[in-house]
CSV table of N, CA, C and O in Angstrom, one decimal:
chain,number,residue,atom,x,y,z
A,1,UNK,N,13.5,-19.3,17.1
A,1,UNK,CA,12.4,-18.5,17.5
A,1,UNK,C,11.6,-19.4,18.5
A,1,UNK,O,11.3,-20.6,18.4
A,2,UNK,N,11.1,-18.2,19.5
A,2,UNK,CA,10.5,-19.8,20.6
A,2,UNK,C,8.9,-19.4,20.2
A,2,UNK,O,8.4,-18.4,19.8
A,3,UNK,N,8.5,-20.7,20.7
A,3,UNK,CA,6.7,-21.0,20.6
A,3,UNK,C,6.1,-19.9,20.6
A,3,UNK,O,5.0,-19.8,19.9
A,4,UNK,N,6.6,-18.5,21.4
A,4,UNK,CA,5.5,-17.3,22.2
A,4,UNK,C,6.0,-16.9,20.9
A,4,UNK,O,5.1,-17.3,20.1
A,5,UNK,N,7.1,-16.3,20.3
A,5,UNK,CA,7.1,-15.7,19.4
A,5,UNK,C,6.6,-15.7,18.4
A,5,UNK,O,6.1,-14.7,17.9
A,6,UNK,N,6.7,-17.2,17.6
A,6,UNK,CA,6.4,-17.5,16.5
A,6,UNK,C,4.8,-17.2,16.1
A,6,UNK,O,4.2,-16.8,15.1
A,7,UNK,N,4.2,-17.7,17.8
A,7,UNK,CA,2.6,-17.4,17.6
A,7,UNK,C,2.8,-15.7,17.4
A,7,UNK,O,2.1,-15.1,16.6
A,8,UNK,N,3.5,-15.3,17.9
A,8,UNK,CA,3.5,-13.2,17.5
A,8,UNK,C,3.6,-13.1,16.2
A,8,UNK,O,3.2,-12.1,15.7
A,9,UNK,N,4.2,-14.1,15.4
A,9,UNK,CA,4.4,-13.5,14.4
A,9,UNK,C,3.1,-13.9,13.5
A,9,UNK,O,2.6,-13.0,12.9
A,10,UNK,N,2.8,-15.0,13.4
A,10,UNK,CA,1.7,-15.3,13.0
A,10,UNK,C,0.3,-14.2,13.3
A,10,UNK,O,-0.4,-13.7,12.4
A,11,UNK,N,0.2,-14.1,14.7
A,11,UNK,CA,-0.5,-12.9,14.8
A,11,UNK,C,-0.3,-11.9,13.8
A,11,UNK,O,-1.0,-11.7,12.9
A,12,UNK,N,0.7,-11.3,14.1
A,12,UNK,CA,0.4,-10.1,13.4
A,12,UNK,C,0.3,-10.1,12.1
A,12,UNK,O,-0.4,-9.2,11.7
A,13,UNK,N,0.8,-11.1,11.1
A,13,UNK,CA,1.0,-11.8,9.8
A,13,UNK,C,-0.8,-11.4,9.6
A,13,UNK,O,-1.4,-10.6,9.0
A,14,UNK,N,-1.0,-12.5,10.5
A,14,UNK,CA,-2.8,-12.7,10.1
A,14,UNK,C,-3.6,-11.2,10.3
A,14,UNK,O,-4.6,-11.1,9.7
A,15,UNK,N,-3.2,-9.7,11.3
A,15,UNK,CA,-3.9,-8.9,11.1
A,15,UNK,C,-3.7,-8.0,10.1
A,15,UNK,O,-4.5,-7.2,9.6
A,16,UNK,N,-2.1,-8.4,9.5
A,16,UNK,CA,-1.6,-7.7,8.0
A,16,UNK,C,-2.9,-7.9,7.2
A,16,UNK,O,-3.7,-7.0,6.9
A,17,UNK,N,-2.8,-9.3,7.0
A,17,UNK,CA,-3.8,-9.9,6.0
A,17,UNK,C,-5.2,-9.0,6.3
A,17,UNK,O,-5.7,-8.3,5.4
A,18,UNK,N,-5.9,-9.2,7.5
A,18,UNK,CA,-7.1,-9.0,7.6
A,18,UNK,C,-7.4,-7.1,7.2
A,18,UNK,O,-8.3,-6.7,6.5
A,19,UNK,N,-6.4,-6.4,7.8
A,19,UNK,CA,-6.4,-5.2,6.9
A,19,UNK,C,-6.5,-4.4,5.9
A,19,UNK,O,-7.2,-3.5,5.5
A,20,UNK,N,-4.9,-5.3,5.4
A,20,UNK,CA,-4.4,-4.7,4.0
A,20,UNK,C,-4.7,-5.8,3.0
A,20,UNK,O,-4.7,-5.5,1.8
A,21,UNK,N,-5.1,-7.7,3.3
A,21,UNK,CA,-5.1,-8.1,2.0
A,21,UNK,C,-3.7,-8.4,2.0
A,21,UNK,O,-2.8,-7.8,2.7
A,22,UNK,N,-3.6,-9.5,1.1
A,22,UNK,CA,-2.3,-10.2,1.3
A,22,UNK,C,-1.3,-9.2,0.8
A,22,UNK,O,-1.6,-8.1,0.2
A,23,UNK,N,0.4,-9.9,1.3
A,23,UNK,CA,1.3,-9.1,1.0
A,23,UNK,C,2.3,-10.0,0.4
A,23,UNK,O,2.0,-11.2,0.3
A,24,UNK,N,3.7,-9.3,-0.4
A,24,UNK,CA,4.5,-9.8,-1.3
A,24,UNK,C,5.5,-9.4,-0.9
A,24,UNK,O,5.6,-8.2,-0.7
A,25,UNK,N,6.6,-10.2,-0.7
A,25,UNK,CA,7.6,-10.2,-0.5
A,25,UNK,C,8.7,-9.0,-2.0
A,25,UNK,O,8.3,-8.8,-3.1
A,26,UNK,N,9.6,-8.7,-1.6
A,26,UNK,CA,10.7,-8.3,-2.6
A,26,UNK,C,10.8,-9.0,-3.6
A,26,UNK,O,10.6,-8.6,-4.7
A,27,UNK,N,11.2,-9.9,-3.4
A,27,UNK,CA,11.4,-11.4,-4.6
A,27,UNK,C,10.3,-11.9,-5.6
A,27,UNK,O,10.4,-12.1,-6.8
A,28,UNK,N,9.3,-11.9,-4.6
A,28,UNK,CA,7.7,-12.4,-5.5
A,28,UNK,C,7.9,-10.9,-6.2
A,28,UNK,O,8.5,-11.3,-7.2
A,29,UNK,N,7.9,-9.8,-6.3
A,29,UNK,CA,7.0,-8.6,-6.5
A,29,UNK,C,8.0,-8.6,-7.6
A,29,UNK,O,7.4,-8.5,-8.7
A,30,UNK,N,9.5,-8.6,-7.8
A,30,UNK,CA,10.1,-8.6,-8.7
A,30,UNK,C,9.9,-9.7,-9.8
A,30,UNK,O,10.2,-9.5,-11.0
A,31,UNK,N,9.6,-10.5,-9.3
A,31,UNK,CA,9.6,-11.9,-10.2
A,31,UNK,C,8.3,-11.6,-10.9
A,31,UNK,O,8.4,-11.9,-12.1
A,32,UNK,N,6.9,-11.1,-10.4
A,32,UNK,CA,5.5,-10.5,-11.2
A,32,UNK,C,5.8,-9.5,-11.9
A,32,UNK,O,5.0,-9.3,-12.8
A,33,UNK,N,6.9,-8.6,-11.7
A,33,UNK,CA,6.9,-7.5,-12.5
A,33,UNK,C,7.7,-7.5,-13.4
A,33,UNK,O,7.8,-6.5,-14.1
A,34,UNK,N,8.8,-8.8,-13.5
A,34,UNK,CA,10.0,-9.1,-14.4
A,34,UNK,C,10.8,-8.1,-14.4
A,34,UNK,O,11.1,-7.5,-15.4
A,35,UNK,N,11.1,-7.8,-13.5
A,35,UNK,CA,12.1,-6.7,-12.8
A,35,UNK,C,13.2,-7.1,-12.1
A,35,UNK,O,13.3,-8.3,-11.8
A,36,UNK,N,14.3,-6.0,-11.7
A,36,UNK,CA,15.5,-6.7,-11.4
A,36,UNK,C,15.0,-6.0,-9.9
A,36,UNK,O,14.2,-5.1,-9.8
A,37,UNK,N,15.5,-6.5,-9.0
A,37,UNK,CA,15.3,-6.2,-7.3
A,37,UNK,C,15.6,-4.2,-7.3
A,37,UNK,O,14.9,-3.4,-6.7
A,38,UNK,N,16.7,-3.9,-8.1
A,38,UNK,CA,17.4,-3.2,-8.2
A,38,UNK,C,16.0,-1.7,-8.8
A,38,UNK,O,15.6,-0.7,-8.2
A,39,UNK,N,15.7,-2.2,-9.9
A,39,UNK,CA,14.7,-1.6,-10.5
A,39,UNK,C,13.3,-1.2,-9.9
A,39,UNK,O,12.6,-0.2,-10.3
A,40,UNK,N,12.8,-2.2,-8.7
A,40,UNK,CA,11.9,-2.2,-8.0
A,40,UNK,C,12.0,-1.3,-6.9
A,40,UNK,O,11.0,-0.7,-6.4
A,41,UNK,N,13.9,-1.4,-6.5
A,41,UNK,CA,13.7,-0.5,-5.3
A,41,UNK,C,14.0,1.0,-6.0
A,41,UNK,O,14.1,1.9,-5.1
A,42,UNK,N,14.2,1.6,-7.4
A,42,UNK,CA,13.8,2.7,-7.8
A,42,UNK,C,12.8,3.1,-8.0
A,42,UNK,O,12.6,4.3,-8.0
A,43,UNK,N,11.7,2.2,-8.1
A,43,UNK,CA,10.5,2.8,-8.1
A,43,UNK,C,9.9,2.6,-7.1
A,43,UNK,O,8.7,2.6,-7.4
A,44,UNK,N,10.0,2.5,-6.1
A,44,UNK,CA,9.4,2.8,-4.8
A,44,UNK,C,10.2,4.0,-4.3
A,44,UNK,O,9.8,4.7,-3.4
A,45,UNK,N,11.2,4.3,-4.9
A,45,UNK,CA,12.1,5.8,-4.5
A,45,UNK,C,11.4,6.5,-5.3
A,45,UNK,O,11.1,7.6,-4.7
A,46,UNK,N,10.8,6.4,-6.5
A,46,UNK,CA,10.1,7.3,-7.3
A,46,UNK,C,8.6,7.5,-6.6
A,46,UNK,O,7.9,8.3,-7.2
A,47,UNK,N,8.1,7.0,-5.8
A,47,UNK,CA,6.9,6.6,-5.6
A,47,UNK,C,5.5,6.0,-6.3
A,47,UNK,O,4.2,6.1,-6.1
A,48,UNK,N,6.3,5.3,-7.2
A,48,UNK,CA,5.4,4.6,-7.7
A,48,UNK,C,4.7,3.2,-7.3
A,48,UNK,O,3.6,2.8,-7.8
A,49,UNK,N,5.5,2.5,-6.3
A,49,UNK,CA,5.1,1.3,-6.0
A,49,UNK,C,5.4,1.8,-4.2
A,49,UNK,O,6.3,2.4,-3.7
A,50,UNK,N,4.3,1.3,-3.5
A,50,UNK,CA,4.5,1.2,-1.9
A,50,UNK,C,4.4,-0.1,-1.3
A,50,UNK,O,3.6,-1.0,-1.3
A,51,UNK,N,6.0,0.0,-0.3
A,51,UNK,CA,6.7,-0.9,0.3
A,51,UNK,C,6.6,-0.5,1.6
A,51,UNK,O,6.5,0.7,1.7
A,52,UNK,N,6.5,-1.1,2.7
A,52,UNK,CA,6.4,-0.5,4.3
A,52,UNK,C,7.6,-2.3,4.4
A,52,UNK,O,7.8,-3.3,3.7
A,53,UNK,N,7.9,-1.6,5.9
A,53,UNK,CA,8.8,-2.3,6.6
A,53,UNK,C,8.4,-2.7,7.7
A,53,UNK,O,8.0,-2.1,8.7
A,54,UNK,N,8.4,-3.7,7.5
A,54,UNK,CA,7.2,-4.5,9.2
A,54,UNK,C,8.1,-4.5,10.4
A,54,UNK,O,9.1,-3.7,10.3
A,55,UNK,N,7.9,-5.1,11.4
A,55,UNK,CA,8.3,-4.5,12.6
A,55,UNK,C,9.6,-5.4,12.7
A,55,UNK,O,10.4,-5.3,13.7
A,56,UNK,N,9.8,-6.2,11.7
A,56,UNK,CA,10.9,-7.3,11.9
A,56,UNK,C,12.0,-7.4,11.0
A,56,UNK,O,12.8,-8.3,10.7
A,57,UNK,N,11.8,-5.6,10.5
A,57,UNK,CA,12.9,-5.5,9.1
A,57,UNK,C,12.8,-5.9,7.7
A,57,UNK,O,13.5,-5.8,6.8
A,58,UNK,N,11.1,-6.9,7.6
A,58,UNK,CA,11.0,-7.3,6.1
A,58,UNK,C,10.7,-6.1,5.4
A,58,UNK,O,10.0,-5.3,6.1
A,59,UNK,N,11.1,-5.6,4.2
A,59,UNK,CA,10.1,-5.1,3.2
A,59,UNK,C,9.3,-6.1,2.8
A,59,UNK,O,9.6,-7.3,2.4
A,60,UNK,N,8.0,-5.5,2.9
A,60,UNK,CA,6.7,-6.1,2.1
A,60,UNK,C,6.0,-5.2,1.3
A,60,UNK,O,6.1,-4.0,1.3
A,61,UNK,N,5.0,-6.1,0.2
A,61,UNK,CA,4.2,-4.9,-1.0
A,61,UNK,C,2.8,-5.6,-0.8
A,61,UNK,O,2.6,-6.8,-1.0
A,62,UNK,N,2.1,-4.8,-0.3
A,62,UNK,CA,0.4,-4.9,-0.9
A,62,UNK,C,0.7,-5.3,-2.0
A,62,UNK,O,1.5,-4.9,-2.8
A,63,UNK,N,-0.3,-6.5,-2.2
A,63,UNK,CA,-0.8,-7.2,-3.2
A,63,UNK,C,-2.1,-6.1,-4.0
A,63,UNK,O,-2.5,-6.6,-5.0
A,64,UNK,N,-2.4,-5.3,-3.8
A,64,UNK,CA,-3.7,-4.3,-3.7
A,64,UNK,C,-3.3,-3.8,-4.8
A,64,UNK,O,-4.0,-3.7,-5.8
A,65,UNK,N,-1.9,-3.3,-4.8
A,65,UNK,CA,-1.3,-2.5,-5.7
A,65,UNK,C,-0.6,-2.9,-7.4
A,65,UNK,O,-0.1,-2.1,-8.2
A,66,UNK,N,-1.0,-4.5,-7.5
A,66,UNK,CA,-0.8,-4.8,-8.8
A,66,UNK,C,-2.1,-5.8,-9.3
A,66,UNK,O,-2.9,-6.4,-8.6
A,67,UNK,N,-2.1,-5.7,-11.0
A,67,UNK,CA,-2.5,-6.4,-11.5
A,67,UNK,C,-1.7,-7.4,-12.0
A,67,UNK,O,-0.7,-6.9,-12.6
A,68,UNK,N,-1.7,-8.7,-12.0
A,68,UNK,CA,-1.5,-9.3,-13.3
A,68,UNK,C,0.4,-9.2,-13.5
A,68,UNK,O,1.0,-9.9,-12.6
A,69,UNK,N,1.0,-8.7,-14.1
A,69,UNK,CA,2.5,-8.2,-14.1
A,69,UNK,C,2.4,-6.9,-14.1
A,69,UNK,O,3.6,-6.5,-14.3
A,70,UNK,N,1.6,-5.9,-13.8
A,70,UNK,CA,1.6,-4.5,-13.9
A,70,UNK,C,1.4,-4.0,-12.5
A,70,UNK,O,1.1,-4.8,-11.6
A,71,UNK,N,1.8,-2.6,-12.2
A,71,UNK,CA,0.9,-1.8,-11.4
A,71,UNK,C,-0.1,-1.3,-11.5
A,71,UNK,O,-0.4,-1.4,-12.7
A,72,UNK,N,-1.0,-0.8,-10.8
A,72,UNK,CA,-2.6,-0.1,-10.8
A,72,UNK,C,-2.1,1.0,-11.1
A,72,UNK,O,-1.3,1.7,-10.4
A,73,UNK,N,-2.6,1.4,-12.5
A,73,UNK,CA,-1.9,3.3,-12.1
A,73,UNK,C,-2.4,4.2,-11.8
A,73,UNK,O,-1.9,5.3,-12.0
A,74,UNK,N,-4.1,3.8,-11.0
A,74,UNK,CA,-4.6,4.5,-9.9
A,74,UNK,C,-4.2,4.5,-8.6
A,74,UNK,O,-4.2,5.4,-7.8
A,75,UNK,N,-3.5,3.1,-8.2
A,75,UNK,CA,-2.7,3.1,-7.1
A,75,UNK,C,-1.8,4.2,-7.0
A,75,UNK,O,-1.8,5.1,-6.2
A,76,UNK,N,-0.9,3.8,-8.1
A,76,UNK,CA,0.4,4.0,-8.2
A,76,UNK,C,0.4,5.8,-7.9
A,76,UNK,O,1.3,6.3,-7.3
A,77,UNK,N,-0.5,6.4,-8.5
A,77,UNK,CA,-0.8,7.6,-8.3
A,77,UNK,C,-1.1,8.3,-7.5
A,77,UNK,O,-0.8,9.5,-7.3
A,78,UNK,N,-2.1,7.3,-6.6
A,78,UNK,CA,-2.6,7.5,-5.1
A,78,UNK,C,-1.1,8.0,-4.2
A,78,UNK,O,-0.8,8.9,-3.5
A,79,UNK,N,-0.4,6.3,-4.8
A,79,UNK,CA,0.9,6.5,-3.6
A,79,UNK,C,2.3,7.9,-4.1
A,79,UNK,O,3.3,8.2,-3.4
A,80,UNK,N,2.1,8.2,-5.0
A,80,UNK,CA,3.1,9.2,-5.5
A,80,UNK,C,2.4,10.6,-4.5
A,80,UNK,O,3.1,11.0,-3.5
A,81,UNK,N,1.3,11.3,-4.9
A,81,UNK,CA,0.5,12.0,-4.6
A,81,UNK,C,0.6,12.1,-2.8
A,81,UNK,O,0.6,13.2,-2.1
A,82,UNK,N,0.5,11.0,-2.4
A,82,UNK,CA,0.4,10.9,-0.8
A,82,UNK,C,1.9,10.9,-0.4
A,82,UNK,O,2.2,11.7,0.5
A,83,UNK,N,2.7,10.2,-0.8
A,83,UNK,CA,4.4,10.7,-0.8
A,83,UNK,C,4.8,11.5,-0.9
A,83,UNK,O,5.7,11.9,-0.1
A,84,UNK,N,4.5,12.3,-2.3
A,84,UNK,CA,5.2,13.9,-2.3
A,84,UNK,C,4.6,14.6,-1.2
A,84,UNK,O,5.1,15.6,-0.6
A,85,UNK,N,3.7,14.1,-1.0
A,85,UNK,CA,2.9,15.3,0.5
A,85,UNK,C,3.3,14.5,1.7
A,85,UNK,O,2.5,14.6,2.7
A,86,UNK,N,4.5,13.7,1.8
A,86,UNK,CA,5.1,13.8,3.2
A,86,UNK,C,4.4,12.9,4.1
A,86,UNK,O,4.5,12.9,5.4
A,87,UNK,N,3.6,12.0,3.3
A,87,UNK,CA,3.8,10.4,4.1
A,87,UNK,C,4.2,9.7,4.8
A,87,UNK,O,5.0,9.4,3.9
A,88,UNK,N,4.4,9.2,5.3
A,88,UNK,CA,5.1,7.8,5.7
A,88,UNK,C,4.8,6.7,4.7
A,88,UNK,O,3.8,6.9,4.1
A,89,UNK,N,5.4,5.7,4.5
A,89,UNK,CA,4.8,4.5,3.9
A,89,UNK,C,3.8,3.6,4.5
A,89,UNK,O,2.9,3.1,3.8
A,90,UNK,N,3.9,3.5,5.7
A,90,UNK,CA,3.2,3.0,6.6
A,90,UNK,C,1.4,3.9,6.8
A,90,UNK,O,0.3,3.4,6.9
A,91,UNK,N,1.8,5.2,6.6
A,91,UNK,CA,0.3,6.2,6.5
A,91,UNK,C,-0.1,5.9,5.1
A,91,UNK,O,-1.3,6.1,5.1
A,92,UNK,N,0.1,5.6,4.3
A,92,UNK,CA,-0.1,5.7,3.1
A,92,UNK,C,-0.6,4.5,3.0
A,92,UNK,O,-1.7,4.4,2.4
A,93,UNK,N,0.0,3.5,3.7
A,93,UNK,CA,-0.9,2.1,3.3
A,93,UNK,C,-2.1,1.8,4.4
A,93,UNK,O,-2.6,0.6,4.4
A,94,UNK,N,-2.5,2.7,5.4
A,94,UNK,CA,-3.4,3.1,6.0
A,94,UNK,C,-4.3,3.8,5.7
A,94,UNK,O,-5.5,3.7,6.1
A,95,UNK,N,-3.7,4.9,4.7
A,95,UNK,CA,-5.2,5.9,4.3
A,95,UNK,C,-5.3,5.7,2.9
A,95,UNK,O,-5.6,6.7,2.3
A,96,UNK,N,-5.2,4.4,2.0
A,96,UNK,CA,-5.5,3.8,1.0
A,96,UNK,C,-6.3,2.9,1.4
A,96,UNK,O,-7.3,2.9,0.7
A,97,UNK,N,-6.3,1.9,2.5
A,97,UNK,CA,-7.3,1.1,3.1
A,97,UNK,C,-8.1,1.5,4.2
A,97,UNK,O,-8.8,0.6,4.8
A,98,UNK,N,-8.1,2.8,4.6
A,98,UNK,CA,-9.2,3.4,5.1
A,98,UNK,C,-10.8,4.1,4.8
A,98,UNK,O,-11.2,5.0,4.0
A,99,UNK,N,-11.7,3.1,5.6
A,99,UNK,CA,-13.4,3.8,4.9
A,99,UNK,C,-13.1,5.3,4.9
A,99,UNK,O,-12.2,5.9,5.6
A,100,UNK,N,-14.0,5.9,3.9
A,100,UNK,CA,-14.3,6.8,3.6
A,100,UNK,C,-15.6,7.3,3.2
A,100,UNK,O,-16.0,7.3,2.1
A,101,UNK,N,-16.3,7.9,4.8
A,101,UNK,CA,-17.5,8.3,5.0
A,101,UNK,C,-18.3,8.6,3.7
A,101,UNK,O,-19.4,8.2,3.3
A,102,UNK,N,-17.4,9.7,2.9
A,102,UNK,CA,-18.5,10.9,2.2
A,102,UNK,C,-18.6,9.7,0.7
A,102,UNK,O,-19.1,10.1,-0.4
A,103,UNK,N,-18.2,8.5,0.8
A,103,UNK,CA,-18.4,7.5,-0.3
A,103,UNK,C,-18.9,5.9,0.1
A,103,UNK,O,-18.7,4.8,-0.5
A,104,UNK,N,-19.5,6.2,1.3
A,104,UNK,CA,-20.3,5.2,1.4
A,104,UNK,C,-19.6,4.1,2.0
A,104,UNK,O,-20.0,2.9,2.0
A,105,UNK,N,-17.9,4.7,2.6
A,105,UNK,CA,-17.1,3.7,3.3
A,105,UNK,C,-16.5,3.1,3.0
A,105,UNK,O,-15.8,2.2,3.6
A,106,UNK,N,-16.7,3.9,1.3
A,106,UNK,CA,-15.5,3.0,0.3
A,106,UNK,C,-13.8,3.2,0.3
A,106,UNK,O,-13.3,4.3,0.4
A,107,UNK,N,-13.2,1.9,0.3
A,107,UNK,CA,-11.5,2.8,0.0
A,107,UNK,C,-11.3,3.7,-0.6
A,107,UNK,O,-12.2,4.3,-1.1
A,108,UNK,N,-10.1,4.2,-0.5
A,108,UNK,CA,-9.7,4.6,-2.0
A,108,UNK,C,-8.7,3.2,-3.0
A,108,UNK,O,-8.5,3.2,-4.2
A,109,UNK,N,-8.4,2.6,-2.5
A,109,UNK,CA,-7.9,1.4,-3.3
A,109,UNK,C,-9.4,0.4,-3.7
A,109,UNK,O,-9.4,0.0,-4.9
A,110,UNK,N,-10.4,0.2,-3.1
A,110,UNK,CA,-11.4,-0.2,-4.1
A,110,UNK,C,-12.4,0.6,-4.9
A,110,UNK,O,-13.1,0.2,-5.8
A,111,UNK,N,-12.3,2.3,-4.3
A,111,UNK,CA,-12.4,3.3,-5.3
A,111,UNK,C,-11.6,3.5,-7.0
A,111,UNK,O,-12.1,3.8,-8.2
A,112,UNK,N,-10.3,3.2,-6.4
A,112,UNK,CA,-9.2,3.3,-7.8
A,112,UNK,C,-9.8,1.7,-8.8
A,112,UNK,O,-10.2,1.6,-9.9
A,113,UNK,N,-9.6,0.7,-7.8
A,113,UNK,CA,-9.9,-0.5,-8.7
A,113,UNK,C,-11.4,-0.1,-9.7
A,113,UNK,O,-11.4,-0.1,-10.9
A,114,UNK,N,-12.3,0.1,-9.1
A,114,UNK,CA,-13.6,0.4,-9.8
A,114,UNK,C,-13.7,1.7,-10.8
A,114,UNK,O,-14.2,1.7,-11.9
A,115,UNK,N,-13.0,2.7,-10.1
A,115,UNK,CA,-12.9,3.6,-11.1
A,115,UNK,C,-14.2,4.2,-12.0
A,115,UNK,O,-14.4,4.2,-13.2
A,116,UNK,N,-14.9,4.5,-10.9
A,116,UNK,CA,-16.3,4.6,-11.7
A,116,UNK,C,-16.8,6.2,-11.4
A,116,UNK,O,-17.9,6.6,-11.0
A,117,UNK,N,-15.7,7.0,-11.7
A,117,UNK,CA,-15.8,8.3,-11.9
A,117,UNK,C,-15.4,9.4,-11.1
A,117,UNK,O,-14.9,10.5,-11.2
A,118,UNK,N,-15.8,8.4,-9.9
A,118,UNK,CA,-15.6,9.0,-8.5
A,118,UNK,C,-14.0,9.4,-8.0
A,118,UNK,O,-13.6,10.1,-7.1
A,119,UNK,N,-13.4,8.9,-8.7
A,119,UNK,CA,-11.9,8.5,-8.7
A,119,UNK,C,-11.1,9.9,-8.2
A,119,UNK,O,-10.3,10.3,-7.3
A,120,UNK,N,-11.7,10.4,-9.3
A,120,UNK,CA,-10.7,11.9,-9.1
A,120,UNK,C,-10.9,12.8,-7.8
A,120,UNK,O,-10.3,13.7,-7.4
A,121,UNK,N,-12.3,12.2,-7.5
A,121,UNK,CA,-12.7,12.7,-6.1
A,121,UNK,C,-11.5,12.6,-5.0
A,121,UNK,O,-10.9,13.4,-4.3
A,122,UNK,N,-11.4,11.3,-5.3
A,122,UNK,CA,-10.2,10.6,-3.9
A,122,UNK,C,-8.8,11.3,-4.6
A,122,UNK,O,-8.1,11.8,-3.7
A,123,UNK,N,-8.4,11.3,-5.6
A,123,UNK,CA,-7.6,12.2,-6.0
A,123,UNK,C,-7.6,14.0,-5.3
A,123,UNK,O,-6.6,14.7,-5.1
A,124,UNK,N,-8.5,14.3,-5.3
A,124,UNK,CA,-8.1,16.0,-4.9
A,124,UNK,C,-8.1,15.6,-3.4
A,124,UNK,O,-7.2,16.2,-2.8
A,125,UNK,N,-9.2,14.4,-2.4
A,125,UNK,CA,-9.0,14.2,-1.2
A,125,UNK,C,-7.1,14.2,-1.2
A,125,UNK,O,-6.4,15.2,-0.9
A,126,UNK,N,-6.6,13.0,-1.5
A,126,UNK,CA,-5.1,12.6,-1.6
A,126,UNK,C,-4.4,13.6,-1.1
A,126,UNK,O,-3.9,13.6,0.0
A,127,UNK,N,-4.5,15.0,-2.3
A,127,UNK,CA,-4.0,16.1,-2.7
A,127,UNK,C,-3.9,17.0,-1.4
A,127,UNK,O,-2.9,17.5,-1.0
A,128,UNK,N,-5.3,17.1,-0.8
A,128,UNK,CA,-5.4,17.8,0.6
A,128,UNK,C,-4.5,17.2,1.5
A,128,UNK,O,-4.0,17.9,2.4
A,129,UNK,N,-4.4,16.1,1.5
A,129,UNK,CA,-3.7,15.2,2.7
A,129,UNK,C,-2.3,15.9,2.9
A,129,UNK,O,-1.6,14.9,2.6
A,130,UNK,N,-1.7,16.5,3.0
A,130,UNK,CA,0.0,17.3,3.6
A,130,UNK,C,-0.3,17.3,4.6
A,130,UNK,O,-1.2,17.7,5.2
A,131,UNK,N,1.3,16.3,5.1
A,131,UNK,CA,1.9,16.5,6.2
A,131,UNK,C,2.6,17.4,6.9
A,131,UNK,O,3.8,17.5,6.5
A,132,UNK,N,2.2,18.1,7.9
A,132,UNK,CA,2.8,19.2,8.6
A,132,UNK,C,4.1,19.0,9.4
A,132,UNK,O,4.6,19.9,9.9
């Protein structure tokens, strides 16, 4: 990889970060979840866990979307909900980290983490979101 590139990749690495918050590789995410690679990539078929594909063929996982060895299962809900209505993975991890005016600019991923009632709010938003 020559000098120009490497700095490209670093770029974009670092606006990942600045967006979404760090990211996890396939390997790390399996090894936190004591999962077999195999098992991980069913539950992202189920929509329970969201993976996007960066521009260089990696799968990566928001770090956003777990606790500890677990999933958020306000995430996890978010991203099912936004999938069955015809997503992309890439929209999904955009309109999870997107302000949201009528809450004061809050996520819905630091809406889900807090969980302070409002929750279900961003839930029926979610719900409206169908892709045409």
């Amino acid at each position: 990889m020559s000098a120009d590139n490497s700095e490209k990749v670093v770029s974009r690495r670092s606006m990942y970060k600045e967006r979404f918050g760090y990211i996890n590789s396939s390997t790390s995410v399996a090894a936190k979840l004591n999962q077999s690679r195999q098992a991980l990539d069913e539950a992202v078929q189920a929509g329970r866990i969201l993976r996007v594909k960066t521009y260089d063929g990696e799968y990566v996982y928001p770090s956003f979307q777990f606790a500890g060895a677990s999933v958020i299962p306000e995430i996890s809900r978010l991203v099912s909900i936004l999938k069955d209505g015809g997503m992309d993975d890439w929209s999904v991890l955009y309109w999870l980290t997107s302000p949201l005016p009528m809450f004061d600019n809050e996520t819905p991923v630091s809406m889900a983490m807090n969980n302070d009632g409002r929750f279900e709010q961003v839930v029926e938003i979610a719900h409206g979101e169908q892709v045409w």
